[in-house]
Coordinates of N, CA and C in Angstrom, one line a residue:
M248 N 2.5 17.4 31.3 CA 1.6 16.3 31.2 C 0.7 16.4 29.9
R249 N 0.5 17.6 29.5 CA -0.4 17.8 28.2 C 0.3 17.2 27.0
P250 N 1.6 17.4 26.8 CA 2.2 16.8 25.6 C 2.1 15.3 25.6
L251 N 2.2 14.7 26.8 CA 2.1 13.2 26.9 C 0.7 12.7 26.5
A252 N -0.4 13.5 26.9 CA -1.7 13.1 26.5 C -1.9 13.3 25.0
G253 N -1.4 14.3 24.4 CA -1.5 14.5 23.0 C -0.8 13.4 22.2
L254 N 0.4 13.0 22.8 CA 1.1 11.9 22.1 C 0.3 10.6 22.2
A255 N -0.3 10.4 23.3 CA -1.2 9.2 23.5 C -2.3 9.2 22.5
V256 N -2.9 10.3 22.3 CA -4.0 10.4 21.3 C -3.5 10.1 19.9
L257 N -2.4 10.7 19.5 CA -1.8 10.5 18.2 C -1.4 9.1 18.0
L258 N -0.8 8.5 19.0 CA -0.5 7.1 18.9 C -1.7 6.2 18.7
T259 N -2.8 6.5 19.4 CA -4.0 5.7 19.3 C -4.6 5.8 17.9
L260 N -4.6 7.1 17.3 CA -5.1 7.3 16.0 C -4.2 6.5 15.0
F261 N -2.9 6.5 15.2 CA -2.0 5.9 14.3 C -2.3 4.4 14.2
I262 N -2.4 3.8 15.4 CA -2.6 2.4 15.5 C -3.9 2.0 14.9
T263 N -5.0 2.7 15.1 CA -6.3 2.4 14.6 C -6.3 2.6 13.1
G264 N -5.5 3.5 12.5 CA -5.4 3.7 11.1 C -4.7 2.5 10.4
C265 N -3.9 1.7 11.1 CA -3.2 0.6 10.6 C -4.1 -0.7 10.4
V266 N -5.2 -0.7 10.9 CA -6.1 -1.8 10.8 C -6.6 -1.9 9.4
S267 N -6.4 -3.1 8.8 CA -6.9 -3.3 7.4 C -8.2 -4.1 7.4
M268 N -8.7 -4.2 6.2 CA -10.0 -5.0 6.1 C -9.7 -6.5 6.0
T269 N -10.6 -7.2 6.6 CA -10.4 -8.7 6.5 C -10.8 -9.1 5.1
P270 N -10.4 -10.3 4.7 CA -10.8 -10.7 3.3 C -12.3 -10.8 3.2
E271 N -13.0 -11.2 4.2 CA -14.5 -11.3 4.2 C -15.1 -9.9 4.0
E272 N -14.6 -8.9 4.7 CA -15.1 -7.5 4.5 C -14.8 -7.0 3.1
R273 N -13.6 -7.3 2.6 CA -13.2 -6.8 1.3 C -14.1 -7.5 0.2
R274 N -14.4 -8.8 0.4 CA -15.3 -9.5 -0.6 C -16.7 -8.9 -0.5
A275 N -17.2 -8.6 0.7 CA -18.5 -8.1 0.8 C -18.6 -6.7 0.1
L276 N -17.6 -5.9 0.3 CA -17.5 -4.6 -0.3 C -17.5 -4.7 -1.9
D277 N -16.7 -5.7 -2.3 CA -16.6 -5.9 -3.8 C -17.9 -6.4 -4.3
N278 N -18.6 -7.3 -3.6 CA -19.9 -7.7 -4.0 C -20.9 -6.6 -4.1
Q279 N -20.8 -5.7 -3.1 CA -21.7 -4.5 -3.1 C -21.4 -3.6 -4.3
T280 N -20.1 -3.4 -4.6 CA -19.7 -2.5 -5.7 C -20.2 -3.1 -7.0
C281 N -20.0 -4.4 -7.2 CA -20.4 -5.0 -8.5 C -22.0 -5.0 -8.6
S282 N -22.6 -5.2 -7.5 CA -24.1 -5.1 -7.5 C -24.6 -3.7 -7.8
S283 N -23.8 -2.7 -7.3 CA -24.2 -1.3 -7.6 C -24.0 -0.9 -9.0
Y284 N -23.1 -1.6 -9.7 CA -22.9 -1.4 -11.2 C -24.0 -2.0 -12.0
G285 N -24.9 -2.9 -11.4 CA -26.0 -3.5 -12.1 C -25.8 -4.9 -12.4
F286 N -24.6 -5.5 -12.0 CA -24.4 -6.9 -12.3 C -25.1 -7.8 -11.3
R287 N -25.7 -8.9 -11.8 CA -26.4 -9.8 -10.9 C -25.5 -11.0 -10.4
R288 N -25.6 -11.3 -9.2 CA -24.8 -12.4 -8.6 C -25.0 -13.7 -9.4
G289 N -23.9 -14.5 -9.5 CA -24.1 -15.8 -10.2 C -23.9 -15.7 -11.7
T290 N -23.7 -14.5 -12.2 CA -23.5 -14.4 -13.7 C -22.0 -14.2 -14.0
D291 N -21.7 -14.4 -15.3 CA -20.3 -14.3 -15.7 C -19.9 -12.8 -15.6
A292 N -20.8 -11.9 -15.9 CA -20.5 -10.5 -15.8 C -20.1 -10.1 -14.3
F293 N -20.8 -10.6 -13.4 CA -20.5 -10.4 -12.0 C -19.2 -10.9 -11.6
A294 N -18.9 -12.1 -12.0 CA -17.5 -12.7 -11.8 C -16.4 -11.9 -12.4
N295 N -16.7 -11.4 -13.6 CA -15.7 -10.6 -14.3 C -15.5 -9.3 -13.6
C296 N -16.5 -8.7 -13.0 CA -16.5 -7.5 -12.2 C -15.6 -7.7 -11.0
L297 N -15.8 -8.8 -10.3 CA -15.0 -9.2 -9.1 C -13.5 -9.3 -9.5
L298 N -13.3 -10.0 -10.6 CA -11.9 -10.2 -11.1 C -11.3 -8.9 -11.4
S299 N -12.0 -8.0 -12.1 CA -11.4 -6.7 -12.4 C -11.0 -5.9 -11.2
L300 N -11.9 -5.9 -10.2 CA -11.6 -5.2 -8.9 C -10.4 -5.8 -8.3
D301 N -10.2 -7.1 -8.2 CA -9.1 -7.7 -7.6 C -7.8 -7.4 -8.4
L302 N -7.9 -7.5 -9.7 CA -6.7 -7.2 -10.6 C -6.3 -5.7 -10.4
D303 N -7.2 -4.8 -10.4 CA -6.9 -3.4 -10.2 C -6.2 -3.2 -8.8
R304 N -6.7 -3.9 -7.8 CA -6.1 -3.7 -6.4 C -4.7 -4.2 -6.4
R305 N -4.5 -5.4 -7.1 CA -3.1 -5.9 -7.2 C -2.2 -5.0 -8.0
A306 N -2.7 -4.5 -9.0 CA -1.8 -3.6 -9.9 C -1.5 -2.3 -9.1
A307 N -2.4 -1.8 -8.3 CA -2.1 -0.6 -7.5 C -1.1 -0.9 -6.4
S308 N -1.2 -2.1 -5.8 CA -0.3 -2.5 -4.8 C 1.1 -2.7 -5.4
R309 N 1.2 -3.3 -6.6 CA 2.5 -3.4 -7.2 C 3.1 -2.1 -7.6
A310 N 2.3 -1.2 -8.1 CA 2.8 0.2 -8.5 C 3.3 0.9 -7.2
Q311 N 2.6 0.8 -6.1 CA 3.0 1.4 -4.9 C 4.3 0.8 -4.4
F312 N 4.5 -0.5 -4.5 CA 5.7 -1.1 -4.1 C 6.9 -0.6 -4.9
E313 N 6.7 -0.6 -6.2 CA 7.8 -0.2 -7.1 C 8.1 1.3 -6.9
Q314 N 7.1 2.1 -6.6 CA 7.4 3.5 -6.3 C 8.2 3.7 -5.0
M315 N 7.9 2.9 -4.0 CA 8.6 3.0 -2.8 C 10.0 2.5 -2.9
Q316 N 10.2 1.5 -3.8 CA 11.5 0.9 -4.0 C 12.5 1.9 -4.6
F317 N 12.0 2.7 -5.5 CA 12.9 3.7 -6.2 C 13.0 5.0 -5.5
N318 N 12.3 5.2 -4.4 CA 12.3 6.5 -3.7 C 13.3 6.3 -2.5
T319 N 14.3 5.5 -2.6 CA 15.2 5.4 -1.5 C 16.2 6.6 -1.5
P320 N 16.5 7.0 -0.3 CA 17.4 8.2 -0.2 C 18.8 7.9 -0.7
L321 N 19.5 8.9 -1.2 CA 20.9 8.8 -1.6 C 21.7 9.3 -0.4
I322 N 22.7 8.5 0.0 CA 23.5 8.8 1.1 C 24.8 9.6 0.7
L323 N 25.0 10.7 1.2 CA 26.2 11.5 0.9 C 27.1 11.5 2.1
Y324 N 28.4 11.3 1.9 CA 29.3 11.3 3.0 C 30.6 12.0 2.5
D325 N 30.9 13.1 3.2 CA 32.1 13.9 2.8 C 32.0 14.4 1.3
N326 N 30.8 14.8 0.9 CA 30.5 15.3 -0.4 C 30.8 14.3 -1.5
R327 N 30.8 13.0 -1.2 CA 31.0 12.0 -2.1 C 29.8 11.0 -2.1
Y328 N 29.5 10.5 -3.2 CA 28.4 9.4 -3.2 C 29.0 8.1 -2.6
R329 N 28.1 7.5 -1.8 CA 28.5 6.2 -1.3 C 27.9 5.1 -2.1
Y330 N 28.8 4.3 -2.7 CA 28.4 3.2 -3.6 C 28.4 1.9 -2.8
R331 N 27.6 1.0 -3.2 CA 27.6 -0.2 -2.5 C 28.8 -1.1 -2.7
H332 N 29.3 -1.1 -4.0 CA 30.4 -2.0 -4.4 C 31.6 -1.2 -4.9
G333 N 31.6 0.1 -4.8 CA 32.7 0.9 -5.3 C 33.4 1.6 -4.2
R334 N 34.4 2.4 -4.7 CA 35.1 3.2 -3.8 C 34.4 4.5 -3.6
W335 N 34.7 5.2 -2.5 CA 34.2 6.5 -2.3 C 35.2 7.4 -1.8

């Protein structure tokens, strides 16, 4: 019974870790970050700060996607490489 309880705890932690921020929460955090840098709301500098944060986030997301795309495993079968369009 103990392993089942441990599994339930791990599953709960995993599910709660998958919750992401809402756009409103992200915007509030970005506003707080730019304010902490000394930019005042309503100024061009503040808008540029928000833009930079958004562009950095998108670039990081793109880089993570590209890294995941090229880290696919190589399938070996009978000590031969399996090609998608070739013979093996």
